[in-house]
Short mmCIF file of C-alpha atoms in Angstrom, two decimals:
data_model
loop_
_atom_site.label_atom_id
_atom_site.label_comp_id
_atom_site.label_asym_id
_atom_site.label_seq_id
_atom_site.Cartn_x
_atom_site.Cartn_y
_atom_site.Cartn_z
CA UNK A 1 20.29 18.52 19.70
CA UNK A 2 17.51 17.73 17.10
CA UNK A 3 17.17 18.17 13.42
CA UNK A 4 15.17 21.31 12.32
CA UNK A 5 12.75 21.27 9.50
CA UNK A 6 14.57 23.84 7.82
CA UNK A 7 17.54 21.73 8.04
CA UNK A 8 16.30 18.77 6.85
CA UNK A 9 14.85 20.52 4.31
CA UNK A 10 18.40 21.66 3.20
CA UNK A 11 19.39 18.48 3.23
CA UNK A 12 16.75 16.95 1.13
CA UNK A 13 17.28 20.44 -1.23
CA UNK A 14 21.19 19.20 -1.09
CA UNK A 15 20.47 15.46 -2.00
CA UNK A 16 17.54 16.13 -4.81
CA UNK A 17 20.12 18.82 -6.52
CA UNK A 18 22.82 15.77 -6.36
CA UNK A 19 20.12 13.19 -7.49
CA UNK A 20 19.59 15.10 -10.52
CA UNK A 21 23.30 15.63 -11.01
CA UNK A 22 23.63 11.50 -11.69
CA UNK A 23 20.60 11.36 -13.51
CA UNK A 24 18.67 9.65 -11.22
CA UNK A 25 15.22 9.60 -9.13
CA UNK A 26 15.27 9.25 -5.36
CA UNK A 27 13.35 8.74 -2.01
CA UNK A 28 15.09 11.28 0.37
CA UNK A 29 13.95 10.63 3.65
CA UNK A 30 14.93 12.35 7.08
CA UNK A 31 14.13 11.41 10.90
CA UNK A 32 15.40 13.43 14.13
CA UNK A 33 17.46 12.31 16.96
CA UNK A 34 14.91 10.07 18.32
CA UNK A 35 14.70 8.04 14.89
CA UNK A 36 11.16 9.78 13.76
CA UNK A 37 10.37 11.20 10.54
CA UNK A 38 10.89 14.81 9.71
CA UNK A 39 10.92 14.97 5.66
CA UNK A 40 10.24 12.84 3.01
CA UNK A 41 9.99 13.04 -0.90
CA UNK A 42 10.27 11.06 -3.58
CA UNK A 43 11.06 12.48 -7.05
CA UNK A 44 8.84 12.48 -9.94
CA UNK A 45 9.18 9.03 -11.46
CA UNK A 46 11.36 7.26 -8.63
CA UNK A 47 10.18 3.88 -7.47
CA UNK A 48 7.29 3.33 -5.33
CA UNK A 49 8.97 0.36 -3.20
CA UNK A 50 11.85 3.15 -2.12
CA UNK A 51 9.75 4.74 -0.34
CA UNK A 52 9.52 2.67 2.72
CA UNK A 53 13.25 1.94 2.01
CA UNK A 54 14.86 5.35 2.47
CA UNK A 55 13.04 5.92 5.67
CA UNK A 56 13.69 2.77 7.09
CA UNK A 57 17.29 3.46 5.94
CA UNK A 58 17.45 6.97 7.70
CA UNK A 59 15.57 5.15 10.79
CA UNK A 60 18.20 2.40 10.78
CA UNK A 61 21.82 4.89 10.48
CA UNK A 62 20.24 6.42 13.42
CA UNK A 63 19.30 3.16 15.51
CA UNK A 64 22.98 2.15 15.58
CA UNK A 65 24.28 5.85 14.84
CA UNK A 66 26.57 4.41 11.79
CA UNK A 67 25.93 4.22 8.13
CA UNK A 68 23.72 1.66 6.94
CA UNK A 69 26.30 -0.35 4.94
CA UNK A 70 28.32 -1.08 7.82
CA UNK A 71 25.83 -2.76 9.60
CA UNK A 72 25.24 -5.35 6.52
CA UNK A 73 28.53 -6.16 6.40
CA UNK A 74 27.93 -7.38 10.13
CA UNK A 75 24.89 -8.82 8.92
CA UNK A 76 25.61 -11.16 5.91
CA UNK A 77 25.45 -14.87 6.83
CA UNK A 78 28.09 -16.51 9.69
CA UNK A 79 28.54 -13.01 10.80
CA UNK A 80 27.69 -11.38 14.13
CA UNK A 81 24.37 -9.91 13.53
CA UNK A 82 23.17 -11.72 11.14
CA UNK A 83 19.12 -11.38 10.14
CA UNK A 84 19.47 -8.27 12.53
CA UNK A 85 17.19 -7.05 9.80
CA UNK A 86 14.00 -8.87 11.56
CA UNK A 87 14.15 -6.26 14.34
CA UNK A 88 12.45 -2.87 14.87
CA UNK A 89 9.48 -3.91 12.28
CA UNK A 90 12.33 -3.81 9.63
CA UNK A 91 15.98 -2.51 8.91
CA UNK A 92 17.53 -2.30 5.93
CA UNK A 93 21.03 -2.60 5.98
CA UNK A 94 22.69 -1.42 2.59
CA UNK A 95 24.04 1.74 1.89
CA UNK A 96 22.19 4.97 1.69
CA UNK A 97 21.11 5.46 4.98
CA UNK A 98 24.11 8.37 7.05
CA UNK A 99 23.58 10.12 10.52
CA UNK A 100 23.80 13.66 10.40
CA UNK A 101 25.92 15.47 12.76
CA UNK A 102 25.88 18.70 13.83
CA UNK A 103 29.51 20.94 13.93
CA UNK A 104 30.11 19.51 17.39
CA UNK A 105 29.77 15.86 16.09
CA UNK A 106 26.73 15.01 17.95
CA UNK A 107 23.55 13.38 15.81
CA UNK A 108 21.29 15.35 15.15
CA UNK A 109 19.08 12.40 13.17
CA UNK A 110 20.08 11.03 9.77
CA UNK A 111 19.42 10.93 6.15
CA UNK A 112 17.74 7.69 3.78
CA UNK A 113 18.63 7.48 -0.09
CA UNK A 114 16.91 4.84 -2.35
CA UNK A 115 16.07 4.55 -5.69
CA UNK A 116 19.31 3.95 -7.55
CA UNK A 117 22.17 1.28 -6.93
CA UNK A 118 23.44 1.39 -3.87
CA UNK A 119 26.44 3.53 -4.66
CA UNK A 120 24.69 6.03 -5.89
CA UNK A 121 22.31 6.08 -3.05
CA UNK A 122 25.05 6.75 -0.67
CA UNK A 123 26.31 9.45 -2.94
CA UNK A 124 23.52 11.57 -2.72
CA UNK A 125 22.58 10.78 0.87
CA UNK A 126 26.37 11.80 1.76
CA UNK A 127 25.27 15.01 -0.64
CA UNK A 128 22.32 15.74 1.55
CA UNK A 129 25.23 16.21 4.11
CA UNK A 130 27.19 19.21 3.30
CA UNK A 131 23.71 20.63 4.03
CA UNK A 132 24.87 20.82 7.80
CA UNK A 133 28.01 22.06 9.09
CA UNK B 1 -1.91 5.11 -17.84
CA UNK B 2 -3.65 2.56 -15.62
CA UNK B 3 -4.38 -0.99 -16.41
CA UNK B 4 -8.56 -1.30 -16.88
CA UNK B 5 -10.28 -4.33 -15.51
CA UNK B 6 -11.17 -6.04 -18.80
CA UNK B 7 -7.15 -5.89 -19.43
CA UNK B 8 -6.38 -7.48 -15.86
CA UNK B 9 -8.77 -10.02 -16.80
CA UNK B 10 -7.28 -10.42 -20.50
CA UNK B 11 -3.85 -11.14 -19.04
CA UNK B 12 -5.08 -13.40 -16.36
CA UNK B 13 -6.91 -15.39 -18.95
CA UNK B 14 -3.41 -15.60 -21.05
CA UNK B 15 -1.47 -16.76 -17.88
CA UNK B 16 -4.07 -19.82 -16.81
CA UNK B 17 -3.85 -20.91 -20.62
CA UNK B 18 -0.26 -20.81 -20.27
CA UNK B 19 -0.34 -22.64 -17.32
CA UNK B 20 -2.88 -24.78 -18.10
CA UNK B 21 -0.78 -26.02 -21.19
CA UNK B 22 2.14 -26.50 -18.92
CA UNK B 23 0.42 -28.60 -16.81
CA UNK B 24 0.71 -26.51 -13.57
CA UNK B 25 -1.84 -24.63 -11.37
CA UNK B 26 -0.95 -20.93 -10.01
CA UNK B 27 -1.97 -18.00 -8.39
CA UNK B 28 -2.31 -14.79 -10.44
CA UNK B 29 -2.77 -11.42 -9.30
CA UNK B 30 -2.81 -8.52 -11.09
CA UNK B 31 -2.00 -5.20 -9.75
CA UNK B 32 -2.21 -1.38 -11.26
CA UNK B 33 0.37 1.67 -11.57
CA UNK B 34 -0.03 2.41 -7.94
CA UNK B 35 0.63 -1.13 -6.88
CA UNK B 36 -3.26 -1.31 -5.98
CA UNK B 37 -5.00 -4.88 -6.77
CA UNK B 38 -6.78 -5.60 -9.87
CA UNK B 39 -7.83 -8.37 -10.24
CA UNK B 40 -6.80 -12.62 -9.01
CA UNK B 41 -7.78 -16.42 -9.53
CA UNK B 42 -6.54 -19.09 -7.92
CA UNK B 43 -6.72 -22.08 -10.02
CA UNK B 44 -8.12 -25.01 -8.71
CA UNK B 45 -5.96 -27.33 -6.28
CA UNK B 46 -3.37 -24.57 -6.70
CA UNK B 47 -1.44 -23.83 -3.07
CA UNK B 48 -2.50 -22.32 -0.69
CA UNK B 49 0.42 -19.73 0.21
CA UNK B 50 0.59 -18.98 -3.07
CA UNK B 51 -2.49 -16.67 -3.29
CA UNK B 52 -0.58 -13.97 -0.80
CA UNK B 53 3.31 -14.69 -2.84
CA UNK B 54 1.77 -13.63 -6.45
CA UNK B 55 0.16 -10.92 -5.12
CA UNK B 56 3.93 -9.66 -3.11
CA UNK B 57 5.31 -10.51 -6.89
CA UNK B 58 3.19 -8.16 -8.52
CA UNK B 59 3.13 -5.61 -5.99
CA UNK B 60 7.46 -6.05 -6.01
CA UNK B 61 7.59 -5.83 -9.76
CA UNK B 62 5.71 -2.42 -9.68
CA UNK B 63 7.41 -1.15 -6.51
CA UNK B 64 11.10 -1.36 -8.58
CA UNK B 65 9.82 -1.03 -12.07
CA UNK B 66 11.55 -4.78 -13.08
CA UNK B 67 11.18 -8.35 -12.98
CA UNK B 68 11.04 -9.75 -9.78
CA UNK B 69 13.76 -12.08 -9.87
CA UNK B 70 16.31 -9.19 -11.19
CA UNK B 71 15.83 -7.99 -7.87
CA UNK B 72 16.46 -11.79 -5.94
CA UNK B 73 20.29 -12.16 -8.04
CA UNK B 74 20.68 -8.78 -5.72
CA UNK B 75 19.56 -9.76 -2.55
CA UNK B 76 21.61 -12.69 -1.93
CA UNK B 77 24.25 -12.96 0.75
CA UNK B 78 27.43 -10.33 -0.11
CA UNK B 79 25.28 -8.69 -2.96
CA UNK B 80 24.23 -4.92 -2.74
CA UNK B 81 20.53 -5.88 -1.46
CA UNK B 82 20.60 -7.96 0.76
CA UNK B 83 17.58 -8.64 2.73
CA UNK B 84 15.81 -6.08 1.00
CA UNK B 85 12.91 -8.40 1.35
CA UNK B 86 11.98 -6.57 4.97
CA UNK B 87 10.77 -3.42 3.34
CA UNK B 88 7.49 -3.04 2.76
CA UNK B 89 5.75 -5.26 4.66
CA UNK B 90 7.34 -7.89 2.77
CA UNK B 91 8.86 -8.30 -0.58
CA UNK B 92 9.32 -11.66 -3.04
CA UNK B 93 12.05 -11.32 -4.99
CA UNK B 94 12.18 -14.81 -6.84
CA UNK B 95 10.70 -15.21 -10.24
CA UNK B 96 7.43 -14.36 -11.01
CA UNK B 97 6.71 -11.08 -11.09
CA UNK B 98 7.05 -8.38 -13.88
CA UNK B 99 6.11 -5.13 -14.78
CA UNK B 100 3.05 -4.60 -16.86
CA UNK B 101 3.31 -2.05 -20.04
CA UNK B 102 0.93 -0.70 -22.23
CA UNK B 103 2.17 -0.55 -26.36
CA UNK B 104 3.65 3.30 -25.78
CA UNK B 105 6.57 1.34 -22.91
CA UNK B 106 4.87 3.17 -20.08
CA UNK B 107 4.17 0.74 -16.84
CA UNK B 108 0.37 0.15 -15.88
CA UNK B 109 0.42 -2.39 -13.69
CA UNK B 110 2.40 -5.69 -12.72
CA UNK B 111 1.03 -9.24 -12.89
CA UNK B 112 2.73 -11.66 -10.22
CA UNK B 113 2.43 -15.53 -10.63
CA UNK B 114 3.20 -18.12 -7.85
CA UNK B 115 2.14 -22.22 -7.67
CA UNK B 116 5.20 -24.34 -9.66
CA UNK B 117 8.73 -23.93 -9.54
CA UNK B 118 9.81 -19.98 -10.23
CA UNK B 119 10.57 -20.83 -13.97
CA UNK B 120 7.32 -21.67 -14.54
CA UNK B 121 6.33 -19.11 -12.46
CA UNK B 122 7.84 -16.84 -14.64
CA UNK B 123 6.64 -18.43 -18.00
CA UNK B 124 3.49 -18.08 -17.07
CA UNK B 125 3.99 -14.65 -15.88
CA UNK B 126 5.55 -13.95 -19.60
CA UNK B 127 2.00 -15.41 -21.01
CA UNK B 128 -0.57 -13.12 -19.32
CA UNK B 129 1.76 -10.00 -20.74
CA UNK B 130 0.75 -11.14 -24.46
CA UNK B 131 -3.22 -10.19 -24.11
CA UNK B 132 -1.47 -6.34 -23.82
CA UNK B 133 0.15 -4.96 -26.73
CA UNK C 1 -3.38 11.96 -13.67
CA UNK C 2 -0.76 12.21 -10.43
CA UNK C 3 0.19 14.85 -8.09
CA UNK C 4 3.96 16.00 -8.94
CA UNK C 5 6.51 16.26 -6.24
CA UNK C 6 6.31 19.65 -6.74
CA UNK C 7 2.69 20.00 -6.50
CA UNK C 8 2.78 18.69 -3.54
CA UNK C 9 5.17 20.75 -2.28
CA UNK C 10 3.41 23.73 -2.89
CA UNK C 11 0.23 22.14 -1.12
CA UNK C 12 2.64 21.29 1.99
CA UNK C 13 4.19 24.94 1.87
CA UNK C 14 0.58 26.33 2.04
CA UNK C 15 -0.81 24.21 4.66
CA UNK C 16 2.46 24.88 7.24
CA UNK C 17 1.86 28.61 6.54
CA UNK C 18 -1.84 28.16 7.57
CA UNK C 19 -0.79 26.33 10.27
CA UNK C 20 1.67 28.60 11.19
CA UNK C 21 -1.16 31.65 10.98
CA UNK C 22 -3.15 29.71 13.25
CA UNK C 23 -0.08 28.87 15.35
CA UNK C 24 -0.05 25.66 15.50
CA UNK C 25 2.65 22.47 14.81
CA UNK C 26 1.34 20.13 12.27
CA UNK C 27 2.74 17.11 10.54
CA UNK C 28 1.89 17.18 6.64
CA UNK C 29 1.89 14.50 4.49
CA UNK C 30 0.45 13.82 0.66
CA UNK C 31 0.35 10.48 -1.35
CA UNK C 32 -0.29 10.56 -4.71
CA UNK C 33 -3.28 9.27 -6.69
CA UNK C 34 -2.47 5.33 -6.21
CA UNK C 35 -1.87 6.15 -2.13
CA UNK C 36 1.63 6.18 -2.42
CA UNK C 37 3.78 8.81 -0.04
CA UNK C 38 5.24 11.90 -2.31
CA UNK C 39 5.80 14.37 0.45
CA UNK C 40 6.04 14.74 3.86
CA UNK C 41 6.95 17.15 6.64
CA UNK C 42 6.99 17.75 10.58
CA UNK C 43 6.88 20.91 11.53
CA UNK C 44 9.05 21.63 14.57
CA UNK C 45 7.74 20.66 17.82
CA UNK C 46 4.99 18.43 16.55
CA UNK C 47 3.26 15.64 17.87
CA UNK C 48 5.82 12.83 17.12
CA UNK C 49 2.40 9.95 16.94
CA UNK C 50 0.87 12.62 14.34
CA UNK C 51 3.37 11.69 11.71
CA UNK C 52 1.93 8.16 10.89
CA UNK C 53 -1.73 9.36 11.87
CA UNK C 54 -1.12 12.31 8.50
CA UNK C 55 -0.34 9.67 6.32
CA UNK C 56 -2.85 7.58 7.10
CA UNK C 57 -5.49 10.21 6.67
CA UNK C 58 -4.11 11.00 3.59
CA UNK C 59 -4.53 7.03 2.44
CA UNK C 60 -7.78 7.22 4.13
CA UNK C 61 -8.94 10.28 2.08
CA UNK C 62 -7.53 8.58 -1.46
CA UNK C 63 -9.01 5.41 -0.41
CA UNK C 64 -12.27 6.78 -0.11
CA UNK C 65 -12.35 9.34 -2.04
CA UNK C 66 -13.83 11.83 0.42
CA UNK C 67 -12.77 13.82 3.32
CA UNK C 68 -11.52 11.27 6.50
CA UNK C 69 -13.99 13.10 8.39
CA UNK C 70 -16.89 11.99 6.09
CA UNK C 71 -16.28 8.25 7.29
CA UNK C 72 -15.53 8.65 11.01
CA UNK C 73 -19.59 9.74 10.69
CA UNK C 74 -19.99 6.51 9.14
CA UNK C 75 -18.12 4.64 11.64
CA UNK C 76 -19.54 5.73 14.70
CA UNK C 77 -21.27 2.56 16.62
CA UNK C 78 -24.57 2.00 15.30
CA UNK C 79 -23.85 3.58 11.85
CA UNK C 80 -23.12 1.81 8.90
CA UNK C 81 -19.01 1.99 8.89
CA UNK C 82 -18.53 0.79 12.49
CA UNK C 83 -14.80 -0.22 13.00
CA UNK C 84 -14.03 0.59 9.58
CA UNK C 85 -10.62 1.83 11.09
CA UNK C 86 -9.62 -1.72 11.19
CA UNK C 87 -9.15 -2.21 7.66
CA UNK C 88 -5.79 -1.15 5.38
CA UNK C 89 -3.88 -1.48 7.87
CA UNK C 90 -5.23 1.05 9.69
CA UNK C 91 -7.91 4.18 8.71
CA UNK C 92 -7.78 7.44 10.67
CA UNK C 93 -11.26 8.55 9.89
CA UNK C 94 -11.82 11.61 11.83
CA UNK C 95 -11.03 15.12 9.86
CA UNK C 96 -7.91 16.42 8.41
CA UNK C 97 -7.58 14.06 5.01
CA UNK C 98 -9.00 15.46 2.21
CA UNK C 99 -8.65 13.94 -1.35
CA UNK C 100 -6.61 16.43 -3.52
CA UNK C 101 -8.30 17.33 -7.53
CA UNK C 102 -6.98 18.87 -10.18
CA UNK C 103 -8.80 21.80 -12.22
CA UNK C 104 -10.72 18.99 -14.33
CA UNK C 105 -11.85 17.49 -10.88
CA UNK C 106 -9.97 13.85 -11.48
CA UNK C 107 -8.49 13.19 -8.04
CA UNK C 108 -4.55 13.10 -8.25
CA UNK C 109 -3.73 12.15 -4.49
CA UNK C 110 -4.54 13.39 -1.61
CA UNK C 111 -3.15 15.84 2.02
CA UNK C 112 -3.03 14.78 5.39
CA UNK C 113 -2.81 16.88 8.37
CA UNK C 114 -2.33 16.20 12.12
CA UNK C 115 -0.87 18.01 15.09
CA UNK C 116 -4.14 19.86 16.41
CA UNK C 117 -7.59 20.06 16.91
CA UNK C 118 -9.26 18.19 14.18
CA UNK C 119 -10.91 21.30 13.22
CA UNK C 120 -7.58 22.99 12.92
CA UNK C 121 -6.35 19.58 11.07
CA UNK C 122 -9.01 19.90 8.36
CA UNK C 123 -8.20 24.14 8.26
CA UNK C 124 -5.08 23.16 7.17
CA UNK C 125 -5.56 20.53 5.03
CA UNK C 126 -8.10 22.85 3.03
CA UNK C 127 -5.49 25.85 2.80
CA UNK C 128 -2.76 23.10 1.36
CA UNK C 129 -5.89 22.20 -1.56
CA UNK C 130 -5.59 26.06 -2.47
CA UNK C 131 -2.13 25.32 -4.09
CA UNK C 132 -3.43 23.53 -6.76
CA UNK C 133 -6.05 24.71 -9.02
CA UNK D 1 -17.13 -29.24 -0.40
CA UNK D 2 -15.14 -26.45 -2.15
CA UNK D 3 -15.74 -23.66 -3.83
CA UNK D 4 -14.27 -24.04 -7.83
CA UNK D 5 -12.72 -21.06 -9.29
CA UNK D 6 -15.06 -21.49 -11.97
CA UNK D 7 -18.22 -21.13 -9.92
CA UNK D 8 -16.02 -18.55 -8.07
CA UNK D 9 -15.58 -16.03 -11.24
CA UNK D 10 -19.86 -16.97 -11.82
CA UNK D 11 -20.63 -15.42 -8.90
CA UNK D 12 -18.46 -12.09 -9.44
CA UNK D 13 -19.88 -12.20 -12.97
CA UNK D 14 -22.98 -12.21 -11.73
CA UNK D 15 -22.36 -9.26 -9.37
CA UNK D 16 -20.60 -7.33 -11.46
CA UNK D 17 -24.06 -7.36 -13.46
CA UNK D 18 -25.92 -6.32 -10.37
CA UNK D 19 -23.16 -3.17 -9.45
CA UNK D 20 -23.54 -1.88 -13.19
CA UNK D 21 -27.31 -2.72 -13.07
CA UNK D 22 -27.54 -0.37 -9.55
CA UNK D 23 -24.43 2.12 -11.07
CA UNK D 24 -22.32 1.29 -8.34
CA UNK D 25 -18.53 0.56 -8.87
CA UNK D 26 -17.33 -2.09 -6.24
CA UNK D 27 -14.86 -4.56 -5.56
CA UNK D 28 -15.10 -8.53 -4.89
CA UNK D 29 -13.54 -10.71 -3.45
CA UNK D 30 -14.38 -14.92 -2.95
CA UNK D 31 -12.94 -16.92 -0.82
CA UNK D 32 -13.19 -20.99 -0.07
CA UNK D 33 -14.43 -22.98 2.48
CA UNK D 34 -11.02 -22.27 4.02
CA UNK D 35 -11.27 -18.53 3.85
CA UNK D 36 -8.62 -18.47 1.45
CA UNK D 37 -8.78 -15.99 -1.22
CA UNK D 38 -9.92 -17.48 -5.02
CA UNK D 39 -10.88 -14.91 -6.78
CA UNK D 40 -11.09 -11.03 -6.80
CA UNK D 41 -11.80 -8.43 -8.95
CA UNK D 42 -11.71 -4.32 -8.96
CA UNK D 43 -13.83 -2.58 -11.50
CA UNK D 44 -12.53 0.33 -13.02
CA UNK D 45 -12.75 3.45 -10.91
CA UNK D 46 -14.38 1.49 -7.91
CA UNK D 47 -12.61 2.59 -4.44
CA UNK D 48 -8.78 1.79 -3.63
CA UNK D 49 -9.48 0.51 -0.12
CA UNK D 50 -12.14 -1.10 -0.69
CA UNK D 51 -10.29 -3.86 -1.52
CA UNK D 52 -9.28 -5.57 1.29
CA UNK D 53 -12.12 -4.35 3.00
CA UNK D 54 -14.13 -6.57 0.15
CA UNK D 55 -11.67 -9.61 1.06
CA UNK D 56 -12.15 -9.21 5.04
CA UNK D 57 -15.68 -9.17 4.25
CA UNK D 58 -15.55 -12.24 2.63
CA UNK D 59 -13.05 -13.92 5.69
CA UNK D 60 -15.30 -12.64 8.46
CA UNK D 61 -18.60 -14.28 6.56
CA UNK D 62 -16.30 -17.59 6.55
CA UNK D 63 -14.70 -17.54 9.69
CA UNK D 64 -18.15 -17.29 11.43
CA UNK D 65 -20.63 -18.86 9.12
CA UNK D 66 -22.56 -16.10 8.90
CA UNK D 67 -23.57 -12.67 7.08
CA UNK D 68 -21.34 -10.02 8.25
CA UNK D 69 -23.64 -7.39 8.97
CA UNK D 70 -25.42 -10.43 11.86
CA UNK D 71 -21.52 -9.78 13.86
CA UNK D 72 -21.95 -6.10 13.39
CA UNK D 73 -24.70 -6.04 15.20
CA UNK D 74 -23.26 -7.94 18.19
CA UNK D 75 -19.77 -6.34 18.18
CA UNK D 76 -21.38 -2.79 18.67
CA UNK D 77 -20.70 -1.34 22.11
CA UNK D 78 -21.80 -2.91 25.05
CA UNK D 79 -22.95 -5.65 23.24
CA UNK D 80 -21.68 -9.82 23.51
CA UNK D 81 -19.04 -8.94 20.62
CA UNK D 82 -17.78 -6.08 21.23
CA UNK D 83 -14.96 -4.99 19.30
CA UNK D 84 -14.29 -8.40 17.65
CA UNK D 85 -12.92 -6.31 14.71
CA UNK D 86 -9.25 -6.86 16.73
CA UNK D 87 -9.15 -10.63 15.70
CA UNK D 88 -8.10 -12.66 12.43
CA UNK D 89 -5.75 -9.19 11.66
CA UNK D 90 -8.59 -7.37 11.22
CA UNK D 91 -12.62 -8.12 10.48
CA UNK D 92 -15.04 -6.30 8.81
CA UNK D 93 -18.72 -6.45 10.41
CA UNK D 94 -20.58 -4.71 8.44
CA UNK D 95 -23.11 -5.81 5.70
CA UNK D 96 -21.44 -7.03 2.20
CA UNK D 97 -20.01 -10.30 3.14
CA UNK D 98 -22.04 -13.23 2.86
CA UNK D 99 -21.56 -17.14 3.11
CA UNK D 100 -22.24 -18.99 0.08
CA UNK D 101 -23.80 -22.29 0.05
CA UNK D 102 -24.12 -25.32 -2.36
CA UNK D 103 -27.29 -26.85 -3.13
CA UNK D 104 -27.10 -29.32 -0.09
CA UNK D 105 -26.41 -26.42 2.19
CA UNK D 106 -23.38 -26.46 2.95
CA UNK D 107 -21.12 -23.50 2.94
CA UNK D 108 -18.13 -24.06 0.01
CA UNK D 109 -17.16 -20.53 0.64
CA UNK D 110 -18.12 -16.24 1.07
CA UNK D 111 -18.65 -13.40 -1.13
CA UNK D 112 -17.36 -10.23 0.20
CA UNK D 113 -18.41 -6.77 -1.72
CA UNK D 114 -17.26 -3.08 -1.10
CA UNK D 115 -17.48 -0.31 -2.86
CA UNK D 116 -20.93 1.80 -2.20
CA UNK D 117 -23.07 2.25 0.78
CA UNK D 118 -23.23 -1.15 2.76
CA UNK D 119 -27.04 -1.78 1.48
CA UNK D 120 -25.72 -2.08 -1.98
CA UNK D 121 -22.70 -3.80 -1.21
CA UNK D 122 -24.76 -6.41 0.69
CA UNK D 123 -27.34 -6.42 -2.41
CA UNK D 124 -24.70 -7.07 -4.84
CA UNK D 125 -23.35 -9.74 -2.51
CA UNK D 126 -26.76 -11.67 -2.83
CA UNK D 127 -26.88 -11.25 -6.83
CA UNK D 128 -23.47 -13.12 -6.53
CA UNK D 129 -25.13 -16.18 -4.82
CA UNK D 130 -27.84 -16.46 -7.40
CA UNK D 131 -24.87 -18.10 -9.62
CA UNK D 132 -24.66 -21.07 -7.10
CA UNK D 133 -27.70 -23.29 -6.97
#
């Protein structure tokens, strides 16, 4: 039911080989089924600050079990959860964060991208991916 | 690749001329390649809660590698990072703060400055990067 | 003057096959030389509390400069350190942090290991240190 | 009644003299009769968390009037303070923080020093106050 190392390390292997694809420098972070880190690394030369971000993107896609993106579009001002980002010492809602599923569809924990735009960030994180299944 | 003391000190030196000639009274902190603190003076009568915002400047300019208020045009509501402030134990991402570079383009350090409006913030921000180079 | 990702990589992948020759579970984490995360894993079936404990004995070693357990003998009531732990956020300052050099002996970050005895901690830490050098 | 940044970068001057005089590499920190922080410096190569332990030195000699390393002793175990560390987000009650006084006697502010063993710290605290009076 839970994330291996040796899976998330696939999936990091996965996302770094797509982050170098773009041209870019990431944070690649990973946390299990109960939201808690399992792998982390940042890429020579990515930004310090992303650090922090990818995990607490991985953390958040697996506290609501969706993509991080679609919980800031809930978020934004005069919608439902708006400032839901004050909670759990810190979400971030844009994309790059993805739960990862297992061939039976059940999460298994979830991936965190940052250190590019946010497109990009969701590109590799969905690259991380194809790791599983 | 690190910013030394005596150049911390240099560019604080430029930034309370600057302000001092603009008739305002700020914060500056100074902080190196890791995001680590330098050096900081708070001028005289300058605010209080400024002391803690230059230092989050300088420490946010370093963590993404640009000026801080690049990174508040995409934080707003409906842009691609919003409420990216929550990371980190706290980001400012209004003018300010930006990257410190020594002559060869590589970053080693980040001075922020906070105590007038964010332009001025910024000028004076601008002023303590003259003493490198 | 820093630790590369893949540096630390090779430190992590020696310390998990210590640990794994010792059989034990250890989280692994290494910051670089301005105490910044690089690298991170949890080996499977680790102590979930020991993630955030290994990377704050690996700030705690870089910090310092010296192995954690050098300043939990510091910090012991009635010695000179007492409650050190208090600072940063947060020391762990018993052993299994050690500060990571490279062959000229300038530190370039630092390995933190938890998920055992804190003899077994340090063990580990030491075998990761054999990567580089 | 307040410390001026002026007097506040005399007194680091003057124990930055005293830290190269005793070959110690420290950082300082100042803070006003509100405990708010004026002025700090890190010399080159001096210890990355000594930092804010240098500025919590400085708080804790402000907050209670006294020389840090007088709370230490009555926060030790089973003694009248015990474990005051947990307040103000954090003290520091060992010796290197000390109150500084004008020439009437009354406190305008603290020196806080960290960076060696807590004897030197606490003897380049003092040189600091020679610049006052």
């Amino acid at each position: 039911m839970n994330i291996t190392l040796k899976q998330a390390q696939n999936v990091i292997e996965k996302a770094v080989a797509k982050a170098v694809a773009i041209e870019t420098k990431m944070n690649i972070s990973v946390v299990d089924s109960g939201a808690n880190p399992v792998a982390f690394v940042r890429m020579d030369g990515a930004w310090l600050g992303s650090a922090d971000i990818a995990l607490k993107k991985a953390k958040t896609a697996r506290f609501f079990d969706m993509p991080t993106g679609e919980i800031g579009k809930l978020s934004q001002p005069g919608n439902p959860l708006f400032n839901i980002e004050h909670s759990n010492e810190g979400l971030i809602s844009f994309p790059g964060g993805i739960p990862i599923k297992d061939n039976t569809g059940t999460i298994i924990g979830a991936i965190g991208v940052s250190g590019s735009s946010v497109e990009n960030d969701h590109i590799v994180a969905e690259a991380g991916l194809e790791a599983i299944s």
